[in-house]
CSV table of C-alpha atoms in Angstrom, one decimal:
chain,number,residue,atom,x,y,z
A,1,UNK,CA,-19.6,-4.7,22.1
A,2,UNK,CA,-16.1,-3.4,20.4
A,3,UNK,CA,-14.0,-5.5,18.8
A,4,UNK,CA,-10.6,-2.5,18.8
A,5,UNK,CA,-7.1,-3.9,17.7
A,6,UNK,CA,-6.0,-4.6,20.8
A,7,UNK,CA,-8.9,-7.0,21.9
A,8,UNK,CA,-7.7,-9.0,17.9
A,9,UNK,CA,-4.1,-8.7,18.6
A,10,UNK,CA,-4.7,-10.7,22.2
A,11,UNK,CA,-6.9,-13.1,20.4
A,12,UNK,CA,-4.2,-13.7,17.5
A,13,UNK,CA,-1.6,-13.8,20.0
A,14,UNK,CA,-3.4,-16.1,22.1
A,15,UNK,CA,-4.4,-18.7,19.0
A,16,UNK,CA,-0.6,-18.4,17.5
A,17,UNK,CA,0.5,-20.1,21.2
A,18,UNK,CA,-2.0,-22.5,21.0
A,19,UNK,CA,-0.9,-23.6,17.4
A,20,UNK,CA,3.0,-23.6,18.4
A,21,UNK,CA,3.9,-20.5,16.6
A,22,UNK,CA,5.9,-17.9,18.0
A,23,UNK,CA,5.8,-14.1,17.4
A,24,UNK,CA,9.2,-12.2,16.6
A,25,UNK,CA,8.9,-8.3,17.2
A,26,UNK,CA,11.2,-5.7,15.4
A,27,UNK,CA,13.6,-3.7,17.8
A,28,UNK,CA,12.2,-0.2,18.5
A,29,UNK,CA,14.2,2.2,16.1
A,30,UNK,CA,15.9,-1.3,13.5
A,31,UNK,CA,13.7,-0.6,10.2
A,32,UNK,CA,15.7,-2.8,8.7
A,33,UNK,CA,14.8,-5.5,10.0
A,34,UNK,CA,11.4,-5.0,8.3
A,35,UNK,CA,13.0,-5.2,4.5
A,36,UNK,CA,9.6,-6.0,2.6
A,37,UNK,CA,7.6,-2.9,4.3
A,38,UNK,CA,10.8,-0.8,4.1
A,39,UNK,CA,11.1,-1.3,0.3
A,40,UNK,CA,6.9,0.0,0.1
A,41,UNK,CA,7.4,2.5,2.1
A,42,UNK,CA,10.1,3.8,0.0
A,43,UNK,CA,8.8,2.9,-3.0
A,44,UNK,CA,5.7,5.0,-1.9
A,45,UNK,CA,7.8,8.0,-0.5
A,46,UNK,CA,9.6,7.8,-4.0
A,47,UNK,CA,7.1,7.1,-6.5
A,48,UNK,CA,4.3,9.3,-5.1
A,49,UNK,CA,4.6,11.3,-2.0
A,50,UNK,CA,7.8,13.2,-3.0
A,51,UNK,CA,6.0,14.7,-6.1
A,52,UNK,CA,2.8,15.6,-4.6
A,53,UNK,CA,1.1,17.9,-2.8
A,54,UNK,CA,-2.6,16.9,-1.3
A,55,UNK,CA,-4.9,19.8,-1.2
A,56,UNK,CA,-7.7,17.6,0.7
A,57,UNK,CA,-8.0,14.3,1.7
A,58,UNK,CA,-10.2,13.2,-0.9
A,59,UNK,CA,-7.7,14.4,-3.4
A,60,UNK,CA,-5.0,12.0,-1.5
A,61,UNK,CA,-7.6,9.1,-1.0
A,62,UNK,CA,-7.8,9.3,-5.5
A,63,UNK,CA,-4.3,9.6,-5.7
A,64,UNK,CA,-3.0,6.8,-3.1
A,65,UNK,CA,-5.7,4.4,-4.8
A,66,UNK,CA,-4.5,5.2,-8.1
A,67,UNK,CA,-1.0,4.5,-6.5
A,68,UNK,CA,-1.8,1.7,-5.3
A,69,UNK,CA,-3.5,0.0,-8.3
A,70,UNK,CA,-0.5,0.9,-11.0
A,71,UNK,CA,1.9,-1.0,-8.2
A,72,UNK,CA,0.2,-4.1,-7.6
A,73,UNK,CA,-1.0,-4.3,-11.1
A,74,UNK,CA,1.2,-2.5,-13.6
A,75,UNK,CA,4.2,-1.7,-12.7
A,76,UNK,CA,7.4,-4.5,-12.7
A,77,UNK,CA,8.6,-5.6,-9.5
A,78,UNK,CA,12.3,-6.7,-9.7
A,79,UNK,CA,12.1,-9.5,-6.7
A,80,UNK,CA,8.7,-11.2,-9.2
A,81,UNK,CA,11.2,-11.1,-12.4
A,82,UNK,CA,10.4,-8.0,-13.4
A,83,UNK,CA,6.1,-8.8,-13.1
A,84,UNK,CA,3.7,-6.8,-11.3
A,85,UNK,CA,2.3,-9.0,-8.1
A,86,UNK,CA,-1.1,-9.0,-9.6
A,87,UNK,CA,-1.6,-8.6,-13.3
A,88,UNK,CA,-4.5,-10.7,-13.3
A,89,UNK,CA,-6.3,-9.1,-11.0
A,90,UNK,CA,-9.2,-7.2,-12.4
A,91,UNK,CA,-10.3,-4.0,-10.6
A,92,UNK,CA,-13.4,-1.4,-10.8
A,93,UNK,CA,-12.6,1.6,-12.6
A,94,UNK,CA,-11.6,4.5,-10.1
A,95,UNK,CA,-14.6,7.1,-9.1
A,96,UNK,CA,-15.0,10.5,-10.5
A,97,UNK,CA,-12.0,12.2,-9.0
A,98,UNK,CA,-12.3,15.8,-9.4
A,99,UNK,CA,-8.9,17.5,-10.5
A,100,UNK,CA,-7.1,15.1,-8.1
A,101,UNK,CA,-4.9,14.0,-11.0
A,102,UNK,CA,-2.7,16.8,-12.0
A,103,UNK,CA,0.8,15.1,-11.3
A,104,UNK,CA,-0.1,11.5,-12.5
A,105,UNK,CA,2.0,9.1,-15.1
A,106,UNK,CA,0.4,9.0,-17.9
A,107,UNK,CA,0.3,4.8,-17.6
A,108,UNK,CA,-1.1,5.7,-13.8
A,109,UNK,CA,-3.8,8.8,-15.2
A,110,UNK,CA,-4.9,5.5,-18.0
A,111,UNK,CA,-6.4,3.8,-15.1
A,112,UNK,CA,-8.4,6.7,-13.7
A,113,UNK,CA,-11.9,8.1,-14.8
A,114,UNK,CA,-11.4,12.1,-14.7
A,115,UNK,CA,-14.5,14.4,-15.1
């Protein structure tokens, strides 16, 4: 049997009627109406993808994750008062990444295990 998105976007769709909530769909081509995945994507763009170039997926996988843990648990987010969104969080240490972290901050490169 597959479950695929479109069979859990029906069933979603279907149970947000039933509970009285409507759905509101961005405008082809109006990003900006999107202002909280806008400001990651940029953030992402800026912060990361500008300054890097990926040389294998795996290299990007170690990179992204790193990424992705300095931003939701280090770095200061001005619209949380200047807090990352989750400094309490505790997370595994990263897996052996090769040479994936040429190009990291050194608060970012901290957080990885390099052999």
């Amino acid at each position: 049997m597959c479950y695929g998105s479109e069979f859990i976007a029906t069933a979603v769709q279907t149970w947000l009627g039933q509970i009285g909530v409507k759905t509101l769909y961005i405008a082809p081509g109006s990003p900006w109406e999107n202002g909280y995945n806008e400001s990651f994507n940029g953030s992402l763009r800026d912060e990361l993808l500008n300054g890097e170039i990926f040389y294998s997926l795996a290299e990007a996988r170690v990179l992204i994750e790193a990424w992705r843990r300095h931003y939701n648990t280090v770095r200061p987010h001005s619209s949380l008062g200047y807090r990352p969104p989750a400094p309490e969080a505790v997370t595994p240490p990263l897996p052996a990444s090769g040479s994936a972290s040429l190009h990291l901050r050194t608060a970012m490169a901290a957080e990885t295990t390099m052999h």
